[in-house]
mmCIF file of C-alpha atoms in Angstrom:
data_model
loop_
_atom_site.group_PDB
_atom_site.id
_atom_site.type_symbol
_atom_site.label_atom_id
_atom_site.label_comp_id
_atom_site.label_asym_id
_atom_site.label_seq_id
_atom_site.Cartn_x
_atom_site.Cartn_y
_atom_site.Cartn_z
ATOM 1 C CA MET A 265 -15.446 7.192 26.941
ATOM 2 C CA ILE A 266 -17.773 8.592 24.276
ATOM 3 C CA LYS A 267 -16.513 11.932 23.020
ATOM 4 C CA GLN A 268 -18.820 14.737 22.072
ATOM 5 C CA PRO A 269 -19.275 15.682 18.402
ATOM 6 C CA ILE A 270 -17.119 18.490 17.091
ATOM 7 C CA GLU A 271 -18.959 21.797 16.908
ATOM 8 C CA ILE A 272 -17.998 23.674 13.753
ATOM 9 C CA THR A 273 -19.732 27.056 13.356
ATOM 10 C CA THR A 274 -19.883 29.524 10.471
ATOM 11 C CA GLN A 275 -18.984 32.433 12.744
ATOM 12 C CA ALA A 276 -15.848 30.756 14.030
ATOM 13 C CA ILE A 277 -14.736 29.965 10.481
ATOM 14 C CA ALA A 278 -15.441 33.558 9.417
ATOM 15 C CA ASP A 279 -13.435 34.956 12.321
ATOM 16 C CA PHE A 280 -10.530 32.626 11.524
ATOM 17 C CA ILE A 281 -10.440 33.572 7.833
ATOM 18 C CA GLN A 282 -10.678 37.267 8.703
ATOM 19 C CA GLN A 283 -7.688 36.916 11.007
ATOM 20 C CA LYS A 284 -5.657 35.065 8.354
ATOM 21 C CA THR A 285 -6.466 37.395 5.431
ATOM 22 C CA GLY A 286 -6.810 40.771 7.122
ATOM 23 C CA ALA A 287 -10.293 41.102 5.599
ATOM 24 C CA THR A 288 -12.684 43.807 6.709
ATOM 25 C CA LEU A 289 -15.613 41.372 6.619
ATOM 26 C CA VAL A 290 -16.045 37.628 6.067
ATOM 27 C CA THR A 291 -19.404 35.928 5.699
ATOM 28 C CA VAL A 292 -19.600 32.127 5.778
ATOM 29 C CA GLU A 293 -22.626 30.119 4.686
ATOM 30 C CA HIS A 294 -23.679 26.704 3.354
ATOM 31 C CA LEU A 295 -21.668 24.877 6.014
ATOM 32 C CA LYS A 296 -22.126 21.141 5.545
ATOM 33 C CA ARG A 297 -20.316 18.081 6.755
ATOM 34 C CA LEU A 298 -19.207 15.925 3.842
ATOM 35 C CA SER A 299 -19.789 12.188 3.706
ATOM 36 C CA GLY A 300 -16.961 9.741 4.354
ATOM 37 C CA GLY A 301 -14.023 10.523 6.580
ATOM 38 C CA ALA A 302 -14.014 7.766 9.193
ATOM 39 C CA ILE A 303 -10.734 9.071 10.600
ATOM 40 C CA GLN A 304 -11.124 12.806 9.882
ATOM 41 C CA GLN A 305 -14.072 15.145 9.389
ATOM 42 C CA ASN A 306 -14.447 17.385 6.334
ATOM 43 C CA TRP A 307 -16.748 20.398 6.307
ATOM 44 C CA ALA A 308 -17.592 22.283 3.088
ATOM 45 C CA PHE A 309 -18.446 25.973 3.204
ATOM 46 C CA ASP A 310 -18.670 29.101 1.054
ATOM 47 C CA ALA A 311 -17.071 32.325 2.249
ATOM 48 C CA MET A 312 -17.411 35.876 0.903
ATOM 49 C CA ILE A 313 -14.275 37.831 1.786
ATOM 50 C CA GLU A 314 -14.238 41.634 1.649
ATOM 51 C CA GLY A 315 -10.888 43.423 1.699
ATOM 52 C CA GLY A 316 -7.642 41.931 2.890
ATOM 53 C CA ASP A 317 -5.204 39.977 0.738
ATOM 54 C CA MET A 318 -7.690 37.431 -0.654
ATOM 55 C CA PRO A 319 -10.951 39.207 -1.526
ATOM 56 C CA GLY A 320 -13.772 37.410 -3.304
ATOM 57 C CA LYS A 321 -15.575 34.131 -2.960
ATOM 58 C CA LEU A 322 -13.822 31.155 -1.395
ATOM 59 C CA GLU A 323 -15.218 27.658 -1.775
ATOM 60 C CA GLY A 324 -13.432 25.878 1.026
ATOM 61 C CA VAL A 325 -13.159 22.712 3.066
ATOM 62 C CA LEU A 326 -12.257 22.612 6.729
ATOM 63 C CA ARG A 327 -10.526 19.325 7.569
ATOM 64 C CA ALA A 328 -10.487 18.470 11.274
ATOM 65 C CA ASP A 329 -9.581 15.570 13.518
ATOM 66 C CA ALA A 330 -12.455 13.231 14.290
ATOM 67 C CA PRO A 331 -13.333 12.608 17.960
ATOM 68 C CA SER A 332 -11.142 9.496 17.783
ATOM 69 C CA GLY A 333 -8.577 8.292 15.295
ATOM 70 C CA VAL A 334 -6.024 5.722 14.244
ATOM 71 C CA ALA A 335 -2.681 5.887 16.029
ATOM 72 C CA ILE A 336 -0.545 5.695 12.882
ATOM 73 C CA SER A 337 -2.366 8.525 11.098
ATOM 74 C CA HIS A 338 -0.797 11.991 10.931
ATOM 75 C CA GLY A 339 -2.248 14.949 12.754
ATOM 76 C CA ARG A 340 -3.598 17.869 10.775
ATOM 77 C CA ASP A 341 -0.419 19.939 11.121
ATOM 78 C CA ASP A 342 1.636 17.227 9.481
ATOM 79 C CA GLU A 343 -0.992 16.539 6.837
ATOM 80 C CA PHE A 344 -1.072 20.243 6.002
ATOM 81 C CA ALA A 345 2.697 20.132 5.425
ATOM 82 C CA LEU A 346 2.208 17.160 3.096
ATOM 83 C CA PHE A 347 -0.477 19.007 1.143
ATOM 84 C CA LYS A 348 1.827 22.016 0.820
ATOM 85 C CA LEU A 349 4.696 19.905 -0.467
ATOM 86 C CA MET A 350 2.473 18.076 -2.949
ATOM 87 C CA TYR A 351 0.909 21.304 -4.198
ATOM 88 C CA ASP A 352 4.322 22.894 -4.712
ATOM 89 C CA ALA A 353 5.546 19.742 -6.510
ATOM 90 C CA GLY A 354 2.721 19.986 -9.049
ATOM 91 C CA VAL A 355 0.740 17.015 -7.765
ATOM 92 C CA CYS A 356 -3.013 17.346 -8.327
ATOM 93 C CA VAL A 357 -4.168 18.200 -4.797
ATOM 94 C CA PRO A 358 -6.499 20.879 -3.402
ATOM 95 C CA GLU A 359 -4.647 24.064 -2.543
ATOM 96 C CA PRO A 360 -3.881 24.167 1.211
ATOM 97 C CA LEU A 361 -4.562 27.620 2.656
ATOM 98 C CA TRP A 362 -4.275 27.940 6.442
ATOM 99 C CA GLN A 363 -3.507 25.868 9.504
ATOM 100 C CA GLY A 364 -5.535 26.176 12.668
ATOM 101 C CA ASP A 365 -4.858 24.997 16.208
ATOM 102 C CA GLU A 366 -7.072 23.267 18.731
ATOM 103 C CA ALA A 367 -8.102 26.480 20.469
ATOM 104 C CA LEU A 368 -10.934 27.174 18.016
ATOM 105 C CA PHE A 369 -12.801 23.855 17.804
ATOM 106 C CA ASN A 370 -10.931 21.783 20.413
ATOM 107 C CA VAL A 371 -9.388 19.797 17.551
ATOM 108 C CA ALA A 372 -6.592 20.529 15.104
ATOM 109 C CA PHE A 373 -7.700 21.547 11.606
ATOM 110 C CA PHE A 374 -6.725 23.247 8.382
ATOM 111 C CA ILE A 375 -8.574 24.885 5.508
ATOM 112 C CA MET A 376 -8.050 24.134 1.827
ATOM 113 C CA ARG A 377 -9.779 25.092 -1.408
ATOM 114 C CA ARG A 378 -12.632 22.853 -2.401
ATOM 115 C CA VAL A 379 -12.282 20.917 -5.625
ATOM 116 C CA GLU A 380 -15.338 19.931 -7.608
ATOM 117 C CA GLY A 381 -16.523 16.435 -8.339
ATOM 118 C CA THR A 382 -17.106 13.243 -6.407
ATOM 119 C CA ALA A 383 -14.910 10.782 -4.563
ATOM 120 C CA ALA A 384 -17.656 8.172 -3.992
ATOM 121 C CA ALA A 385 -15.836 4.930 -4.765
ATOM 122 C CA HIS A 386 -18.876 2.750 -5.419
ATOM 123 C CA ARG A 387 -20.250 5.318 -7.864
ATOM 124 C CA LEU A 388 -16.935 5.607 -9.682
ATOM 125 C CA ALA A 389 -16.663 1.839 -10.015
ATOM 126 C CA LYS A 390 -20.178 1.528 -11.455
ATOM 127 C CA ASP A 391 -20.750 4.723 -13.452
ATOM 128 C CA ASP A 392 -18.402 5.131 -16.417
ATOM 129 C CA SER A 393 -19.690 8.663 -17.034
ATOM 130 C CA LEU A 394 -17.745 9.882 -13.989
ATOM 131 C CA GLY A 395 -14.103 10.773 -14.423
ATOM 132 C CA GLY A 396 -14.217 11.276 -18.178
ATOM 133 C CA ASP A 397 -12.335 8.888 -20.415
ATOM 134 C CA ARG A 398 -11.462 5.927 -18.197
ATOM 135 C CA ARG A 399 -8.290 5.042 -20.050
ATOM 136 C CA LYS A 400 -7.073 8.616 -19.637
ATOM 137 C CA LEU A 401 -8.113 8.638 -15.969
ATOM 138 C CA ALA A 402 -6.107 5.476 -15.226
ATOM 139 C CA GLN A 403 -3.085 6.942 -16.991
ATOM 140 C CA THR A 404 -3.464 10.253 -15.144
ATOM 141 C CA LEU A 405 -3.591 8.505 -11.783
ATOM 142 C CA GLY A 406 -0.452 6.580 -12.711
ATOM 143 C CA ARG A 407 1.321 9.800 -13.659
ATOM 144 C CA GLU A 408 0.299 11.537 -10.427
ATOM 145 C CA LEU A 409 1.503 8.614 -8.341
ATOM 146 C CA ALA A 410 4.869 8.706 -10.114
ATOM 147 C CA LYS A 411 5.190 12.413 -9.221
ATOM 148 C CA ILE A 412 4.640 11.544 -5.570
ATOM 149 C CA HIS A 413 7.217 8.756 -5.692
ATOM 150 C CA ALA A 414 9.777 11.120 -7.213
ATOM 151 C CA ILE A 415 10.165 12.671 -3.741
ATOM 152 C CA ARG A 416 12.941 10.848 -1.869
ATOM 153 C CA PRO A 417 14.408 11.236 1.592
ATOM 154 C CA PRO A 418 15.773 13.312 3.109
ATOM 155 C CA GLU A 419 13.110 15.989 2.682
ATOM 156 C CA PRO A 420 13.551 18.933 5.102
ATOM 157 C CA ARG A 421 9.916 19.996 4.711
ATOM 158 C CA LEU A 422 8.779 16.679 6.221
ATOM 159 C CA PRO A 423 10.831 16.440 9.440
ATOM 160 C CA PHE A 424 8.117 14.350 11.117
ATOM 161 C CA LEU A 425 8.743 11.420 8.735
ATOM 162 C CA GLU A 426 11.523 9.190 10.018
ATOM 163 C CA VAL A 427 13.643 7.413 7.427
ATOM 164 C CA PRO A 428 13.103 3.712 8.168
ATOM 165 C CA ALA A 429 16.044 1.504 9.047
ATOM 166 C CA LYS A 430 14.338 -1.630 7.710
ATOM 167 C CA PRO A 431 12.613 -2.493 4.420
ATOM 168 C CA ALA A 432 9.026 -1.287 4.234
ATOM 169 C CA ALA A 433 7.608 -4.796 3.946
ATOM 170 C CA ALA A 434 9.426 -5.932 7.099
ATOM 171 C CA ILE A 435 8.080 -2.956 9.050
ATOM 172 C CA LEU A 436 4.500 -3.624 7.913
ATOM 173 C CA ILE A 437 4.788 -7.301 8.842
ATOM 174 C CA GLU A 438 6.189 -6.465 12.297
ATOM 175 C CA ARG A 439 3.459 -3.894 12.909
ATOM 176 C CA ALA A 440 0.661 -6.289 11.945
ATOM 177 C CA ARG A 441 2.140 -9.142 13.969
ATOM 178 C CA ALA A 442 2.491 -6.935 17.061
ATOM 179 C CA PHE A 443 -1.163 -5.961 16.759
ATOM 180 C CA LEU A 444 -2.369 -9.556 16.354
ATOM 181 C CA ASP A 445 -0.159 -10.808 19.188
ATOM 182 C CA GLN A 446 -1.792 -8.473 21.683
ATOM 183 C CA HIS A 447 -5.329 -8.869 20.362
ATOM 184 C CA PRO A 448 -7.691 -11.006 22.466
ATOM 185 C CA THR A 449 -9.344 -12.544 19.386
ATOM 186 C CA PRO A 450 -7.299 -15.059 17.364
ATOM 187 C CA TYR A 451 -7.064 -14.535 13.598
ATOM 188 C CA PRO A 452 -5.342 -17.684 12.275
ATOM 189 C CA ALA A 453 -5.908 -16.787 8.608
ATOM 190 C CA LEU A 454 -4.152 -13.466 9.081
ATOM 191 C CA GLU A 455 -1.311 -15.217 10.910
ATOM 192 C CA TRP A 456 -0.958 -17.545 7.910
ATOM 193 C CA VAL A 457 -0.747 -14.602 5.525
ATOM 194 C CA LEU A 458 1.819 -12.868 7.730
ATOM 195 C CA CYS A 459 4.031 -15.958 7.573
ATOM 196 C CA TRP A 460 3.611 -16.092 3.787
ATOM 197 C CA LEU A 461 4.558 -12.424 3.469
ATOM 198 C CA GLU A 462 7.585 -12.924 5.681
ATOM 199 C CA ASP A 463 8.773 -16.076 3.899
ATOM 200 C CA THR A 464 8.393 -14.595 0.406
ATOM 201 C CA MET A 465 9.434 -10.979 1.087
ATOM 202 C CA PRO A 466 11.271 -9.518 -1.934
ATOM 203 C CA GLU A 467 14.047 -6.982 -1.764
ATOM 204 C CA GLN A 468 12.952 -3.367 -1.520
ATOM 205 C CA THR A 469 12.922 -1.611 -4.895
ATOM 206 C CA GLN A 470 13.607 1.909 -3.603
ATOM 207 C CA LEU A 471 12.535 4.325 -0.860
ATOM 208 C CA SER A 472 10.125 7.104 -1.826
ATOM 209 C CA LEU A 473 7.359 9.204 -0.413
ATOM 210 C CA CYS A 474 4.221 7.080 -0.614
ATOM 211 C CA HIS A 475 0.611 8.124 -0.142
ATOM 212 C CA ARG A 476 -0.144 4.775 1.539
ATOM 213 C CA ASP A 477 -3.882 5.045 0.946
ATOM 214 C CA PHE A 478 -3.846 5.745 -2.799
ATOM 215 C CA ARG A 479 -7.140 4.240 -3.934
ATOM 216 C CA THR A 480 -10.488 4.968 -5.478
ATOM 217 C CA GLY A 481 -12.424 6.909 -2.868
ATOM 218 C CA ASN A 482 -9.433 9.073 -1.948
ATOM 219 C CA TYR A 483 -9.391 11.202 -5.077
ATOM 220 C CA MET A 484 -11.967 13.492 -6.683
ATOM 221 C CA VAL A 485 -13.138 13.437 -10.281
ATOM 222 C CA ASP A 486 -15.604 15.432 -12.345
ATOM 223 C CA GLU A 487 -16.960 14.743 -15.837
ATOM 224 C CA GLN A 488 -13.584 15.539 -17.414
ATOM 225 C CA GLY A 489 -11.189 13.691 -15.114
ATOM 226 C CA LEU A 490 -9.120 13.976 -11.948
ATOM 227 C CA THR A 491 -9.592 17.105 -9.814
ATOM 228 C CA GLY A 492 -7.693 16.284 -6.628
ATOM 229 C CA ILE A 493 -5.929 13.592 -4.592
ATOM 230 C CA LEU A 494 -7.100 13.580 -0.985
ATOM 231 C CA ASP A 495 -6.416 12.045 2.430
ATOM 232 C CA TRP A 496 -2.685 12.188 3.137
ATOM 233 C CA GLU A 497 -2.875 11.153 6.788
ATOM 234 C CA PHE A 498 -0.928 7.901 6.271
ATOM 235 C CA ALA A 499 1.815 9.194 3.928
ATOM 236 C CA ASP A 500 5.315 8.005 4.761
ATOM 237 C CA TRP A 501 8.595 6.753 3.312
ATOM 238 C CA SER A 502 8.043 3.321 1.807
ATOM 239 C CA ASP A 503 8.559 1.071 -1.196
ATOM 240 C CA PRO A 504 6.631 2.583 -4.157
ATOM 241 C CA LEU A 505 5.173 -0.861 -4.839
ATOM 242 C CA GLU A 506 3.124 -0.488 -1.655
ATOM 243 C CA ASP A 507 1.059 2.250 -3.329
ATOM 244 C CA ILE A 508 0.841 0.387 -6.640
ATOM 245 C CA GLY A 509 -0.280 -2.834 -4.968
ATOM 246 C CA TRP A 510 -2.775 -0.955 -2.792
ATOM 247 C CA PHE A 511 -4.361 0.759 -5.789
ATOM 248 C CA CYS A 512 -4.631 -2.452 -7.823
ATOM 249 C CA ALA A 513 -5.695 -4.785 -4.991
ATOM 250 C CA LYS A 514 -9.029 -6.507 -5.480
ATOM 251 C CA CYS A 515 -10.295 -5.210 -2.128
ATOM 252 C CA TRP A 516 -10.193 -1.668 -3.547
ATOM 253 C CA ARG A 517 -12.036 -2.325 -6.823
ATOM 254 C CA PHE A 518 -15.461 -1.949 -5.201
ATOM 255 C CA GLY A 519 -17.010 -4.850 -7.070
ATOM 256 C CA ASN A 520 -15.702 -3.901 -10.503
ATOM 257 C CA ASP A 521 -13.064 -6.622 -10.434
ATOM 258 C CA ALA A 522 -12.420 -6.622 -14.201
ATOM 259 C CA ALA A 523 -11.033 -3.080 -13.900
ATOM 260 C CA GLU A 524 -7.863 -4.061 -12.060
ATOM 261 C CA ALA A 525 -6.663 -0.479 -11.590
ATOM 262 C CA GLY A 526 -8.788 0.726 -8.708
ATOM 263 C CA GLY A 527 -12.036 -0.523 -10.219
ATOM 264 C CA ILE A 528 -11.912 2.283 -12.798
ATOM 265 C CA GLY A 529 -9.509 1.182 -15.524
ATOM 266 C CA SER A 530 -6.995 -1.299 -16.786
ATOM 267 C CA ARG A 531 -3.799 -2.178 -15.028
ATOM 268 C CA GLU A 532 -1.918 -1.629 -18.314
ATOM 269 C CA ASP A 533 -3.077 1.986 -18.660
ATOM 270 C CA PHE A 534 -2.278 2.743 -15.029
ATOM 271 C CA TYR A 535 1.192 1.241 -15.425
ATOM 272 C CA GLN A 536 1.751 3.124 -18.685
ATOM 273 C CA GLY A 537 0.986 6.461 -17.053
ATOM 274 C CA TYR A 538 3.270 5.682 -14.133
ATOM 275 C CA GLU A 539 6.181 4.494 -16.230
ATOM 276 C CA GLY A 540 5.896 7.471 -18.577
ATOM 277 C CA VAL A 541 6.665 9.863 -15.710
ATOM 278 C CA SER A 542 8.978 7.719 -13.575
ATOM 279 C CA GLY A 543 11.079 6.584 -16.520
ATOM 280 C CA GLN A 544 11.371 3.191 -14.829
ATOM 281 C CA PRO A 545 9.512 -0.048 -15.566
ATOM 282 C CA ILE A 546 7.277 -1.358 -12.801
ATOM 283 C CA PRO A 547 8.570 -4.763 -11.594
ATOM 284 C CA LYS A 548 5.249 -6.385 -12.367
ATOM 285 C CA ASP A 549 6.247 -9.769 -10.949
ATOM 286 C CA LEU A 550 6.392 -8.186 -7.467
ATOM 287 C CA VAL A 551 3.038 -6.374 -7.535
ATOM 288 C CA HIS A 552 1.124 -9.526 -6.517
ATOM 289 C CA TYR A 553 3.076 -9.634 -3.249
ATOM 290 C CA TRP A 554 2.085 -6.054 -2.468
ATOM 291 C CA GLU A 555 -1.555 -6.742 -3.327
ATOM 292 C CA VAL A 556 -1.525 -9.481 -0.683
ATOM 293 C CA MET A 557 0.054 -6.979 1.707
ATOM 294 C CA ALA A 558 -2.736 -4.526 0.876
ATOM 295 C CA HIS A 559 -5.402 -7.051 1.856
ATOM 296 C CA LEU A 560 -3.581 -7.841 5.097
ATOM 297 C CA ASN A 561 -3.203 -4.180 6.042
ATOM 298 C CA TRP A 562 -6.826 -3.434 5.239
ATOM 299 C CA ALA A 563 -7.963 -6.377 7.376
ATOM 300 C CA VAL A 564 -5.976 -5.062 10.356
ATOM 301 C CA ILE A 565 -7.376 -1.543 9.850
ATOM 302 C CA ALA A 566 -10.903 -2.970 9.595
ATOM 303 C CA ILE A 567 -10.469 -4.688 12.965
ATOM 304 C CA GLN A 568 -9.203 -1.434 14.480
ATOM 305 C CA GLN A 569 -12.074 0.567 13.017
ATOM 306 C CA ALA A 570 -14.649 -1.816 14.465
ATOM 307 C CA GLU A 571 -12.986 -1.586 17.868
ATOM 308 C CA ARG A 572 -13.396 2.182 17.898
ATOM 309 C CA HIS A 573 -17.145 1.593 17.765
ATOM 310 C CA ASN A 574 -17.324 -1.472 20.015
ATOM 311 C CA SER A 575 -15.276 0.197 22.757
ATOM 312 C CA GLY A 576 -17.587 3.203 22.823
ATOM 313 C CA GLU A 577 -14.767 5.510 21.785
ATOM 314 C CA GLU A 578 -16.732 6.655 18.728
ATOM 315 C CA LEU A 579 -20.185 5.232 18.044
ATOM 316 C CA SER A 580 -20.540 4.836 14.280
ATOM 317 C CA LEU A 581 -22.466 2.407 12.099
ATOM 318 C CA GLU A 582 -19.804 2.849 9.390
ATOM 319 C CA LEU A 583 -17.052 1.791 11.786
ATOM 320 C CA ALA A 584 -19.104 -1.139 13.063
ATOM 321 C CA LEU A 585 -19.811 -2.446 9.569
ATOM 322 C CA THR A 586 -16.160 -2.154 8.565
ATOM 323 C CA GLY A 587 -15.318 -4.990 10.939
ATOM 324 C CA HIS A 588 -17.581 -7.339 8.988
ATOM 325 C CA MET A 589 -15.260 -7.080 5.968
ATOM 326 C CA VAL A 590 -12.549 -9.154 7.655
ATOM 327 C CA PRO A 591 -13.801 -12.686 6.766
ATOM 328 C CA LYS A 592 -14.090 -11.782 3.084
ATOM 329 C CA LEU A 593 -10.582 -10.322 3.130
ATOM 330 C CA GLU A 594 -9.269 -13.451 4.820
ATOM 331 C CA ALA A 595 -10.841 -15.702 2.180
ATOM 332 C CA GLU A 596 -9.337 -13.628 -0.633
ATOM 333 C CA MET A 597 -5.877 -13.676 0.947
ATOM 334 C CA LEU A 598 -5.955 -17.448 1.340
ATOM 335 C CA LYS A 599 -6.763 -17.806 -2.355
ATOM 336 C CA MET A 600 -3.954 -15.393 -3.243
ATOM 337 C CA THR A 601 -1.293 -17.138 -1.161
ATOM 338 C CA LEU A 602 -2.088 -20.837 -0.913
ATOM 339 C CA HIS A 603 -0.686 -21.997 -4.254
ATOM 340 C CA VAL A 604 1.094 -18.950 -5.672
ATOM 341 C CA ASN A 605 4.769 -18.103 -5.880
ATOM 342 C CA PRO A 606 4.831 -14.296 -5.347
ATOM 343 C CA ASN A 607 7.713 -13.721 -7.743
ATOM 344 C CA THR A 608 6.246 -15.577 -10.715
ATOM 345 C CA LYS A 609 2.493 -15.587 -9.921
ATOM 346 C CA LYS A 610 2.572 -19.226 -11.082
ATOM 347 C CA GLU A 611 0.851 -21.996 -9.187
ATOM 348 C CA VAL A 612 3.108 -24.282 -7.201
ATOM 349 C CA SER A 613 2.452 -27.751 -5.786
ATOM 350 C CA ASP A 614 1.769 -28.460 -2.138
ATOM 351 C CA ALA A 615 4.988 -30.459 -2.024
#
């Protein structure tokens, strides 16, 4: 079933803000859907608020569910709670303002302050003028990630996150295998990588709150540096190395492979920023394992994204093209696993 596009109107946003602030008058203009957001939709707007408890100009973003989504992603209510917790913890995120329910636009949504800059990953990987000093940017991203990982369970403000009974790597392997087992198309390369991940799984380092999509393209920068970390719909309790491996994985460098930290900086600077805040050394010998895991997870997500288009659930050229990434990811994973011991990153013989 093809769902109808979401209808976001300036008047509905104005009425919502007026209700939340007690304003005498709210005028909304310059409503524009932002690029990106295959799983959620983001709409920028400017609001002039007269009276109430927040008078003045508001540059905002309305973040709403897309017509279809990914089953493991959080709804907007839960993501709003994550934004609130991160903002209160001093993590560089846009300020979350108000939650909304489905009655207004037939989808759940929330409104946050707009941060300036760009999140376009391919531009960031190619244009060194974005994000300011790249060494400083890599260090800043490391420091912000360490702040996130400082949050440990139990956390009463996140009741929707269940504390896992198994190591994070085991859960990810089981989830991917369950998906492949029920899928009508065989993916033998992915099955190989799953076996490699299972056979070489290290012990879990610790359990922390993880962003679980911490990569270039999910944060905003301006000419000076970082302005906001975005897209918290996959956040959960996990091994912190999942985030570190995801950020450094080759599949998220957007062609700038020499810049091993997200395609924007050096791995050493990113690690330095992280370790300076966490006070703990990163077990660097284990990061390779989690980079393989990142490629595997992205391949599974790419298959799922393509299916959303192919099934007619949500017709989208972006979703359709995502499925074509899988063979390249498979080839990279085979190179990463065929002759490498994950704990030493040294080549081993076939014997």
